[in-house]
mmCIF file of C-alpha atoms and ligand atoms in Angstrom:
data_model
loop_
_atom_site.group_PDB
_atom_site.id
_atom_site.type_symbol
_atom_site.label_atom_id
_atom_site.label_comp_id
_atom_site.label_asym_id
_atom_site.label_seq_id
_atom_site.Cartn_x
_atom_site.Cartn_y
_atom_site.Cartn_z
ATOM 1 C CA UNK A 459 79.378 -9.267 31.866
ATOM 2 C CA UNK A 460 80.497 -7.084 34.800
ATOM 3 C CA UNK A 461 80.615 -3.314 34.641
ATOM 4 C CA UNK A 462 81.780 -2.376 38.112
ATOM 5 C CA UNK A 463 82.040 -4.077 41.475
ATOM 6 C CA UNK A 464 78.408 -3.241 42.265
ATOM 7 C CA UNK A 465 76.613 -3.426 38.882
ATOM 8 C CA UNK A 466 76.375 -6.683 36.959
ATOM 9 C CA UNK A 467 74.822 -6.190 33.556
ATOM 10 C CA UNK A 468 72.525 -8.653 31.773
ATOM 11 C CA UNK A 469 73.997 -10.749 28.943
ATOM 12 C CA UNK A 470 72.943 -8.277 26.268
ATOM 13 C CA UNK A 471 76.163 -9.075 24.401
ATOM 14 C CA UNK A 472 75.455 -12.844 24.257
ATOM 15 C CA UNK A 473 76.262 -14.338 20.842
ATOM 16 C CA UNK A 474 73.733 -15.083 18.117
ATOM 17 C CA UNK A 475 72.719 -18.697 18.653
ATOM 18 C CA UNK A 476 71.017 -21.396 16.583
ATOM 19 C CA UNK A 477 67.735 -20.862 18.429
ATOM 20 C CA UNK A 478 65.964 -18.005 20.205
ATOM 21 C CA UNK A 479 62.586 -17.409 21.801
ATOM 22 C CA UNK A 480 61.082 -13.925 21.896
ATOM 23 C CA UNK A 481 58.407 -13.915 24.580
ATOM 24 C CA UNK A 482 56.299 -10.784 25.139
ATOM 25 C CA UNK A 483 53.940 -10.821 28.124
ATOM 26 C CA UNK A 484 51.445 -8.464 29.671
ATOM 27 C CA UNK A 485 50.954 -8.345 33.421
ATOM 28 C CA UNK A 486 47.425 -8.992 34.687
ATOM 29 C CA UNK A 487 45.809 -6.411 36.998
ATOM 30 C CA UNK A 488 46.337 -6.280 40.705
ATOM 31 C CA UNK A 489 49.037 -6.082 43.357
ATOM 32 C CA UNK A 490 49.441 -9.855 43.683
ATOM 33 C CA UNK A 491 50.423 -10.086 40.009
ATOM 34 C CA UNK A 492 53.087 -7.398 40.452
ATOM 35 C CA UNK A 493 54.418 -9.176 43.534
ATOM 36 C CA UNK A 494 54.714 -12.457 41.634
ATOM 37 C CA UNK A 495 56.405 -10.755 38.687
ATOM 38 C CA UNK A 496 58.914 -9.082 41.018
ATOM 39 C CA UNK A 497 59.803 -12.312 42.781
ATOM 40 C CA UNK A 498 60.143 -14.129 39.430
ATOM 41 C CA UNK A 499 62.408 -11.453 37.944
ATOM 42 C CA UNK A 500 64.570 -11.691 41.060
ATOM 43 C CA UNK A 501 64.987 -15.416 40.314
ATOM 44 C CA UNK A 502 65.929 -15.053 36.626
ATOM 45 C CA UNK A 503 69.605 -15.538 37.378
ATOM 46 C CA UNK A 504 68.810 -18.754 39.326
ATOM 47 C CA UNK A 505 66.573 -20.238 36.607
ATOM 48 C CA UNK A 506 69.163 -19.305 34.002
ATOM 49 C CA UNK A 507 71.789 -21.225 35.950
ATOM 50 C CA UNK A 508 69.429 -24.224 36.324
ATOM 51 C CA UNK A 509 69.157 -24.460 32.568
ATOM 52 C CA UNK A 510 72.619 -23.299 31.435
ATOM 53 C CA UNK A 511 74.408 -25.987 33.487
ATOM 54 C CA UNK A 512 72.626 -28.735 31.535
ATOM 55 C CA UNK A 513 74.929 -27.957 28.576
ATOM 56 C CA UNK A 514 77.570 -25.343 29.251
ATOM 57 C CA UNK A 515 78.642 -25.380 25.606
ATOM 58 C CA UNK A 516 75.219 -24.215 24.424
ATOM 59 C CA UNK A 517 75.674 -20.479 25.202
ATOM 60 C CA UNK A 518 72.372 -20.178 27.059
ATOM 61 C CA UNK A 519 71.366 -16.585 27.881
ATOM 62 C CA UNK A 520 68.192 -14.733 28.770
ATOM 63 C CA UNK A 521 67.706 -10.971 28.730
ATOM 64 C CA UNK A 522 64.694 -9.413 30.455
ATOM 65 C CA UNK A 523 63.144 -6.136 29.320
ATOM 66 C CA UNK A 524 60.543 -4.138 31.248
ATOM 67 C CA UNK A 525 58.010 -1.920 29.432
ATOM 68 C CA UNK A 526 57.351 1.748 30.131
ATOM 69 C CA UNK A 527 53.776 1.310 31.461
ATOM 70 C CA UNK A 528 54.831 -1.105 34.226
ATOM 71 C CA UNK A 529 58.314 0.208 35.011
ATOM 72 C CA UNK A 530 57.166 2.144 38.103
ATOM 73 C CA UNK A 531 55.025 -0.599 39.629
ATOM 74 C CA UNK A 532 57.464 -3.441 38.892
ATOM 75 C CA UNK A 533 60.682 -1.732 39.974
ATOM 76 C CA UNK A 534 59.617 1.172 42.233
ATOM 77 C CA UNK A 535 62.817 2.849 41.020
ATOM 78 C CA UNK A 536 63.567 6.009 39.002
ATOM 79 C CA UNK A 537 62.653 5.713 35.314
ATOM 80 C CA UNK A 538 65.409 5.425 32.713
ATOM 81 C CA UNK A 539 65.565 8.905 31.164
ATOM 82 C CA UNK A 540 64.377 7.948 27.658
ATOM 83 C CA UNK A 541 61.901 5.173 28.529
ATOM 84 C CA UNK A 542 58.495 5.648 26.887
ATOM 85 C CA UNK A 543 56.124 3.436 24.863
ATOM 86 C CA UNK A 544 56.959 2.752 21.198
ATOM 87 C CA UNK A 545 56.022 5.814 19.135
ATOM 88 C CA UNK A 546 54.223 4.867 15.936
ATOM 89 C CA UNK A 547 56.030 6.076 12.801
ATOM 90 C CA UNK A 548 53.624 6.767 9.942
ATOM 91 C CA UNK A 549 55.119 7.162 6.489
ATOM 92 C CA UNK A 550 53.195 7.851 3.261
ATOM 93 C CA UNK A 551 53.049 4.143 2.482
ATOM 94 C CA UNK A 552 54.134 2.098 5.520
ATOM 95 C CA UNK A 553 53.590 2.379 9.267
ATOM 96 C CA UNK A 554 55.736 1.170 12.157
ATOM 97 C CA UNK A 555 52.876 0.149 14.450
ATOM 98 C CA UNK A 556 53.032 0.416 18.237
ATOM 99 C CA UNK A 557 51.790 -2.657 20.125
ATOM 100 C CA UNK A 558 51.396 -3.656 23.775
ATOM 101 C CA UNK A 559 53.868 -5.545 25.934
ATOM 102 C CA UNK A 560 54.949 -5.243 29.587
ATOM 103 C CA UNK A 561 57.762 -7.800 29.744
ATOM 104 C CA UNK A 562 60.165 -9.198 27.153
ATOM 105 C CA UNK A 563 62.210 -12.360 27.576
ATOM 106 C CA UNK A 564 64.879 -12.765 24.884
ATOM 107 C CA UNK A 565 65.971 -16.371 25.383
ATOM 108 C CA UNK A 566 68.935 -17.729 23.407
ATOM 109 C CA UNK A 567 70.807 -21.025 23.131
ATOM 110 C CA UNK A 568 72.455 -23.260 20.602
ATOM 111 C CA UNK A 569 69.782 -25.837 21.504
ATOM 112 C CA UNK A 570 66.048 -25.353 21.150
ATOM 113 C CA UNK A 571 65.379 -27.617 24.152
ATOM 114 C CA UNK A 572 67.249 -25.266 26.527
ATOM 115 C CA UNK A 573 65.146 -22.285 25.398
ATOM 116 C CA UNK A 574 62.025 -24.399 25.818
ATOM 117 C CA UNK A 575 63.012 -25.601 29.290
ATOM 118 C CA UNK A 576 63.813 -22.107 30.537
ATOM 119 C CA UNK A 577 60.498 -20.784 29.254
ATOM 120 C CA UNK A 578 58.660 -23.679 30.917
ATOM 121 C CA UNK A 579 60.241 -22.966 34.310
ATOM 122 C CA UNK A 580 59.642 -19.230 33.847
ATOM 123 C CA UNK A 581 55.945 -19.624 32.984
ATOM 124 C CA UNK A 582 55.487 -21.979 35.960
ATOM 125 C CA UNK A 583 56.737 -19.248 38.274
ATOM 126 C CA UNK A 584 54.743 -16.448 36.647
ATOM 127 C CA UNK A 585 51.502 -18.482 36.646
ATOM 128 C CA UNK A 586 48.398 -16.328 36.155
ATOM 129 C CA UNK A 587 50.224 -13.062 36.857
ATOM 130 C CA UNK A 588 50.783 -12.668 33.098
ATOM 131 C CA UNK A 589 49.173 -13.327 29.730
ATOM 132 C CA UNK A 590 51.061 -14.024 26.522
ATOM 133 C CA UNK A 591 51.027 -11.238 23.932
ATOM 134 C CA UNK A 592 53.381 -12.917 21.467
ATOM 135 C CA UNK A 593 55.720 -15.888 21.442
ATOM 136 C CA UNK A 594 58.015 -16.245 18.433
ATOM 137 C CA UNK A 595 60.580 -18.973 17.918
ATOM 138 C CA UNK A 596 63.550 -17.857 15.824
ATOM 139 C CA UNK A 597 66.118 -20.084 14.167
ATOM 140 C CA UNK A 598 69.503 -19.696 12.521
ATOM 141 C CA UNK A 599 69.185 -19.870 8.739
ATOM 142 C CA UNK A 600 72.463 -21.032 7.156
ATOM 143 C CA UNK A 601 75.282 -18.466 7.624
ATOM 144 C CA UNK A 602 73.192 -15.986 9.679
ATOM 145 C CA UNK A 603 70.919 -15.152 6.742
ATOM 146 C CA UNK A 604 67.467 -13.611 7.018
ATOM 147 C CA UNK A 605 64.655 -15.097 4.957
ATOM 148 C CA UNK A 606 65.280 -12.449 2.270
ATOM 149 C CA UNK A 607 68.536 -14.370 1.727
ATOM 150 C CA UNK A 608 71.027 -11.776 3.077
ATOM 151 C CA UNK A 609 73.560 -12.153 5.890
ATOM 152 C CA UNK A 610 72.061 -10.158 8.775
ATOM 153 C CA UNK A 611 74.086 -8.647 11.638
ATOM 154 C CA UNK A 612 77.398 -7.902 9.884
ATOM 155 C CA UNK A 613 77.709 -4.244 10.914
ATOM 156 C CA UNK A 614 77.101 -5.005 14.598
ATOM 157 C CA UNK A 615 79.703 -3.692 17.052
ATOM 158 C CA UNK A 616 82.003 -6.413 18.410
ATOM 159 C CA UNK A 617 84.229 -6.826 21.487
ATOM 160 C CA UNK A 618 85.115 -3.590 23.280
ATOM 161 C CA UNK A 619 82.835 -1.598 20.931
ATOM 162 C CA UNK A 620 79.722 -3.285 22.378
ATOM 163 C CA UNK A 621 79.354 -1.631 25.835
ATOM 164 C CA UNK A 622 79.632 1.999 24.646
ATOM 165 C CA UNK A 623 76.945 1.353 21.984
ATOM 166 C CA UNK A 624 74.618 -0.714 24.086
ATOM 167 C CA UNK A 625 74.903 0.143 27.803
ATOM 168 C CA UNK A 626 73.641 3.297 29.482
ATOM 169 C CA UNK A 627 76.556 4.972 31.272
ATOM 170 C CA UNK A 628 77.148 8.071 33.420
ATOM 171 C CA UNK A 629 74.636 10.173 31.423
ATOM 172 C CA UNK A 630 71.823 8.490 33.417
ATOM 173 C CA UNK A 631 73.242 7.224 36.714
ATOM 174 C CA UNK A 632 70.158 5.318 38.027
ATOM 175 C CA UNK A 633 69.897 3.387 34.728
ATOM 176 C CA UNK A 634 73.598 2.603 34.471
ATOM 177 C CA UNK A 635 74.433 -0.795 32.958
ATOM 178 C CA UNK A 636 70.970 -1.095 31.365
ATOM 179 C CA UNK A 637 69.977 -1.057 27.713
ATOM 180 C CA UNK A 638 66.977 0.077 25.659
ATOM 181 C CA UNK A 639 65.417 -2.687 23.551
ATOM 182 C CA UNK A 640 63.162 -2.211 20.534
ATOM 183 C CA UNK A 641 61.414 -5.199 18.979
ATOM 184 C CA UNK A 642 59.429 -5.441 15.755
ATOM 185 C CA UNK A 643 58.042 -8.566 14.206
ATOM 186 C CA UNK A 644 58.110 -8.361 10.397
ATOM 187 C CA UNK A 645 56.231 -10.602 7.939
ATOM 188 C CA UNK A 646 57.738 -10.897 4.454
ATOM 189 C CA UNK A 647 56.029 -11.227 1.098
ATOM 190 C CA UNK A 648 58.612 -13.688 -0.195
ATOM 191 C CA UNK A 649 56.755 -14.359 -3.431
ATOM 192 C CA UNK A 650 57.031 -10.696 -4.422
ATOM 193 C CA UNK A 651 60.654 -10.450 -3.173
ATOM 194 C CA UNK A 652 61.647 -13.412 -5.341
ATOM 195 C CA UNK A 653 60.385 -11.662 -8.492
ATOM 196 C CA UNK A 654 63.193 -9.072 -8.049
ATOM 197 C CA UNK A 655 66.556 -9.650 -9.685
ATOM 198 C CA UNK A 656 69.480 -10.262 -7.320
ATOM 199 C CA UNK A 657 70.902 -6.840 -8.328
ATOM 200 C CA UNK A 658 67.647 -5.094 -7.320
ATOM 201 C CA UNK A 659 67.584 -6.947 -3.988
ATOM 202 C CA UNK A 660 71.217 -5.988 -3.364
ATOM 203 C CA UNK A 661 70.463 -2.316 -4.093
ATOM 204 C CA UNK A 662 67.614 -2.422 -1.551
ATOM 205 C CA UNK A 663 69.791 -3.916 1.199
ATOM 206 C CA UNK A 664 73.092 -2.198 0.283
ATOM 207 C CA UNK A 665 75.221 -5.356 0.255
ATOM 208 C CA UNK A 666 75.907 -8.155 -2.203
ATOM 209 C CA UNK A 667 73.882 -11.287 -1.569
ATOM 210 C CA UNK A 668 76.384 -14.101 -2.026
ATOM 211 C CA UNK A 669 79.528 -12.667 -0.469
ATOM 212 C CA UNK A 670 78.028 -9.902 1.723
ATOM 213 C CA UNK A 671 80.190 -7.043 0.435
ATOM 214 C CA UNK A 672 78.986 -3.520 1.228
ATOM 215 C CA UNK A 673 77.929 -1.446 -1.813
ATOM 216 C CA UNK A 674 78.821 2.229 -2.189
ATOM 217 C CA UNK A 675 76.220 4.757 -1.040
ATOM 218 C CA UNK A 676 74.175 6.352 -3.843
ATOM 219 C CA UNK A 677 74.256 10.142 -4.368
ATOM 220 C CA UNK A 678 72.318 12.229 -1.828
ATOM 221 C CA UNK A 679 68.655 12.679 -2.754
ATOM 222 C CA UNK A 680 68.449 9.283 -4.547
ATOM 223 C CA UNK A 681 66.745 6.150 -3.215
ATOM 224 C CA UNK A 682 69.018 5.018 -0.370
ATOM 225 C CA UNK A 683 69.664 1.406 0.603
ATOM 226 C CA UNK A 684 68.527 -0.069 3.939
ATOM 227 C CA UNK A 685 72.060 -0.016 5.349
ATOM 228 C CA UNK A 686 72.336 3.721 4.586
ATOM 229 C CA UNK A 687 68.924 4.638 6.020
ATOM 230 C CA UNK A 688 69.799 2.673 9.169
ATOM 231 C CA UNK A 689 73.102 4.516 9.664
ATOM 232 C CA UNK A 690 72.986 7.392 12.152
ATOM 233 C CA UNK A 691 76.023 9.653 12.460
ATOM 234 C CA UNK A 692 76.952 12.598 14.654
ATOM 235 C CA UNK A 693 78.215 15.917 13.267
ATOM 236 C CA UNK A 694 81.774 14.497 12.991
ATOM 237 C CA UNK A 695 80.630 11.525 10.937
ATOM 238 C CA UNK A 696 81.020 9.059 13.838
ATOM 239 C CA UNK A 697 78.355 6.345 13.844
ATOM 240 C CA UNK A 698 75.939 5.608 16.669
ATOM 241 C CA UNK A 699 75.887 1.790 16.495
ATOM 242 C CA UNK A 700 73.226 -0.487 17.920
ATOM 243 C CA UNK A 701 73.370 -4.247 18.522
ATOM 244 C CA UNK A 702 70.906 -6.292 16.447
ATOM 245 C CA UNK A 703 70.080 -9.922 17.185
ATOM 246 C CA UNK A 704 67.504 -10.447 14.415
ATOM 247 C CA UNK A 705 66.298 -13.999 13.821
ATOM 248 C CA UNK A 706 64.238 -15.582 11.050
ATOM 249 C CA UNK A 707 61.008 -17.324 12.000
ATOM 250 C CA UNK A 708 58.149 -18.853 10.091
ATOM 251 C CA UNK A 709 56.098 -21.807 8.990
ATOM 252 C CA UNK A 710 56.134 -22.501 5.241
ATOM 253 C CA UNK A 711 52.975 -24.631 5.513
ATOM 254 C CA UNK A 712 51.109 -21.611 6.874
ATOM 255 C CA UNK A 713 52.738 -19.245 4.374
ATOM 256 C CA UNK A 714 54.484 -17.364 7.215
ATOM 257 C CA UNK A 715 57.984 -15.970 6.614
ATOM 258 C CA UNK A 716 59.403 -13.404 9.010
ATOM 259 C CA UNK A 717 62.259 -11.503 10.579
ATOM 260 C CA UNK A 718 62.120 -10.751 14.282
ATOM 261 C CA UNK A 719 63.972 -7.449 14.657
ATOM 262 C CA UNK A 720 65.511 -6.812 18.069
ATOM 263 C CA UNK A 721 67.849 -3.891 18.671
ATOM 264 C CA UNK A 722 69.761 -3.053 21.864
ATOM 265 C CA UNK A 723 70.944 0.527 22.326
ATOM 266 C CA UNK A 724 72.397 2.869 24.903
ATOM 267 C CA UNK A 725 70.183 5.566 23.349
ATOM 268 C CA UNK A 726 66.561 4.946 22.428
ATOM 269 C CA UNK A 727 66.530 7.981 20.128
ATOM 270 C CA UNK A 728 69.047 6.324 17.792
ATOM 271 C CA UNK A 729 66.697 3.417 16.991
ATOM 272 C CA UNK A 730 63.772 5.861 16.700
ATOM 273 C CA UNK A 731 65.768 7.904 14.181
ATOM 274 C CA UNK A 732 66.540 4.734 12.189
ATOM 275 C CA UNK A 733 62.812 3.940 12.083
ATOM 276 C CA UNK A 734 61.964 7.469 10.911
ATOM 277 C CA UNK A 735 64.524 7.262 8.134
ATOM 278 C CA UNK A 736 63.216 3.819 7.108
ATOM 279 C CA UNK A 737 59.461 4.558 7.233
ATOM 280 C CA UNK A 738 59.313 8.242 6.267
ATOM 281 C CA UNK A 739 62.406 8.124 4.087
ATOM 282 C CA UNK A 740 65.503 10.258 3.618
ATOM 283 C CA UNK A 741 64.736 12.413 1.709
ATOM 284 C CA UNK A 742 61.098 12.091 2.930
ATOM 285 C CA UNK A 743 59.030 10.052 0.473
ATOM 286 C CA UNK A 744 61.882 7.706 -0.453
ATOM 287 C CA UNK A 745 61.175 5.071 2.213
ATOM 288 C CA UNK A 746 63.242 1.925 2.766
ATOM 289 C CA UNK A 747 62.251 -0.472 -0.066
ATOM 290 C CA UNK A 748 62.695 -3.408 2.333
ATOM 291 C CA UNK A 749 59.284 -2.313 3.685
ATOM 292 C CA UNK A 750 57.541 -2.975 0.343
ATOM 293 C CA UNK A 751 58.235 -6.648 1.091
ATOM 294 C CA UNK A 752 58.136 -6.611 4.911
ATOM 295 C CA UNK A 753 55.226 -5.578 7.156
ATOM 296 C CA UNK A 754 55.826 -4.668 10.799
ATOM 297 C CA UNK A 755 53.050 -6.321 12.840
ATOM 298 C CA UNK A 756 54.414 -5.419 16.294
ATOM 299 C CA UNK A 757 56.510 -2.612 17.775
ATOM 300 C CA UNK A 758 57.397 -2.321 21.451
ATOM 301 C CA UNK A 759 60.044 -0.636 23.609
ATOM 302 C CA UNK A 760 61.558 -2.180 26.739
ATOM 303 C CA UNK A 761 64.392 -1.381 29.107
ATOM 304 C CA UNK A 762 66.738 -4.168 30.195
ATOM 305 C CA UNK A 763 67.965 -3.058 33.629
ATOM 306 C CA UNK A 764 71.189 -4.329 35.140
ATOM 307 C CA UNK A 765 71.159 -7.906 36.433
ATOM 308 C CA UNK A 766 71.807 -6.571 39.944
ATOM 309 C CA UNK A 767 68.618 -4.492 39.751
ATOM 310 C CA UNK A 768 66.591 -7.579 38.740
ATOM 311 C CA UNK A 769 67.972 -9.628 41.646
ATOM 312 C CA UNK A 770 67.123 -6.815 44.077
ATOM 313 C CA UNK A 771 63.406 -6.992 43.216
ATOM 314 C CA UNK A 772 62.703 -9.804 45.685
ATOM 315 C CA UNK A 773 60.413 -8.425 48.397
ATOM 316 C CA UNK A 774 61.196 -11.222 50.865
HETATM 317 C C1 HEM B 142 71.742 -3.680 8.287
HETATM 318 C C2 HEM B 142 68.147 -6.781 7.310
HETATM 319 C C3 HEM B 142 65.097 -4.067 9.964
HETATM 320 C C4 HEM B 142 68.879 -1.494 11.522
HETATM 321 C C5 HEM B 142 71.018 -4.716 7.763
HETATM 322 C C6 HEM B 142 71.534 -5.684 6.810
HETATM 323 C C7 HEM B 142 70.524 -6.555 6.563
HETATM 324 C C8 HEM B 142 69.369 -6.145 7.317
HETATM 325 C C9 HEM B 142 70.572 -7.787 5.649
HETATM 326 C C10 HEM B 142 72.941 -5.675 6.201
HETATM 327 C C11 HEM B 142 73.911 -6.498 6.979
HETATM 328 C C12 HEM B 142 74.159 -6.026 8.385
HETATM 329 O O1 HEM B 142 74.940 -5.102 8.628
HETATM 330 O O2 HEM B 142 73.537 -6.586 9.273
HETATM 331 C C13 HEM B 142 67.003 -6.308 7.950
HETATM 332 C C14 HEM B 142 65.688 -6.912 7.825
HETATM 333 C C15 HEM B 142 64.832 -6.145 8.574
HETATM 334 C C16 HEM B 142 65.609 -5.056 9.161
HETATM 335 C C17 HEM B 142 65.372 -8.160 7.025
HETATM 336 C C18 HEM B 142 63.360 -6.288 8.780
HETATM 337 C C19 HEM B 142 62.540 -6.607 7.825
HETATM 338 C C20 HEM B 142 65.850 -3.133 10.618
HETATM 339 C C21 HEM B 142 65.341 -2.174 11.558
HETATM 340 C C22 HEM B 142 66.413 -1.446 12.001
HETATM 341 C C23 HEM B 142 67.591 -1.956 11.325
HETATM 342 C C24 HEM B 142 63.872 -2.030 11.958
HETATM 343 C C25 HEM B 142 66.484 -0.321 12.996
HETATM 344 C C26 HEM B 142 65.454 0.324 13.489
HETATM 345 C C27 HEM B 142 69.975 -1.880 10.795
HETATM 346 C C28 HEM B 142 71.312 -1.321 10.982
HETATM 347 C C29 HEM B 142 72.128 -1.931 10.036
HETATM 348 C C30 HEM B 142 71.287 -2.868 9.299
HETATM 349 C C31 HEM B 142 71.736 -0.304 12.035
HETATM 350 C C32 HEM B 142 73.633 -1.689 9.814
HETATM 351 C C33 HEM B 142 73.862 -0.494 8.938
HETATM 352 C C34 HEM B 142 75.337 -0.282 8.680
HETATM 353 O O3 HEM B 142 75.955 0.412 9.497
HETATM 354 O O4 HEM B 142 75.848 -0.822 7.700
HETATM 355 N N1 HEM B 142 69.694 -5.009 8.048
HETATM 356 N N2 HEM B 142 66.912 -5.203 8.760
HETATM 357 N N3 HEM B 142 67.217 -2.968 10.491
HETATM 358 N N4 HEM B 142 70.008 -2.798 9.776
HETATM 359 FE FE1 HEM B 142 68.453 -3.944 9.211
#
């Protein structure tokens, strides 16, 4: 994706694929670790090409996010205006926790082996400059369903609507072509979810389960559906969209069933507002009922700079 002659943006608009790896790393102490991280990030485009060429039909893509705490030391460049660590959101019942993470690699492909191979080459280069905070392998579940059984990603912007929702523009010149990323790993209580009738589940999500049709909003002041709480509008009623690439993950033998939430946005405050409306509720007290069946175990903010910025990090 190219924005102007001088700024090439990362593939934040890559399609949802059959497989994805969400790799969160922390950088070990010391200047040699930072140096190694910088030289590795500068090579991301090369390693991506190494792997993508093995099957050009597999839509391989990797997006790199850099966390607030290490932005200065890794890039040595001005900070994106809104970049700060994930701010915990504490509702009466549920909390969006804030957890550590310096680097995010969002690796996607139609084939699991390509994601694996990229991660192997990446970890070889990074060596002991990093430690793994979390590694989650997501998979496509039927027709883009989450493990709650609903089609997930429908309201995403498409085509020309993607860049204005996702990419920082002239409002923050040094960060132009970049994107804020928020990740949260959710674990579901599927046993409890399954005790609900389909109608109750549909009211919680705000769409029908089988054919994915949007339900009408309830009257103001009543318990709102997830899709309503996650809709942020300006004073003219125009929506601030974000791009979500959520993936299911889990291991039935271990009783683990999850959704890995990942949202890309031009404006961090939009995702933060969505989280407030979900966890605190709108009106306050009427939190998103999805949370009664889904526990957020991580929460981290990153900034995906332009691809040209990543390539420029090589000190040599
Ligand atoms: C809509 C699932 C967490 C933001 C939806 C939909 C589903 C869904 C099934 C309706 C279809 C669609 O438009 O994609 C989930 C699950 C989550 C989760 C299973 C985790 C347990 C979040 C979080 C955010 C978010 C944490 C933002 C902070 C949105 C937005 C929409 C949406 C913006 C579209 C609303 C609209 O304009 O209709 N989600 N979601 N979701 N979700 Fe989530």
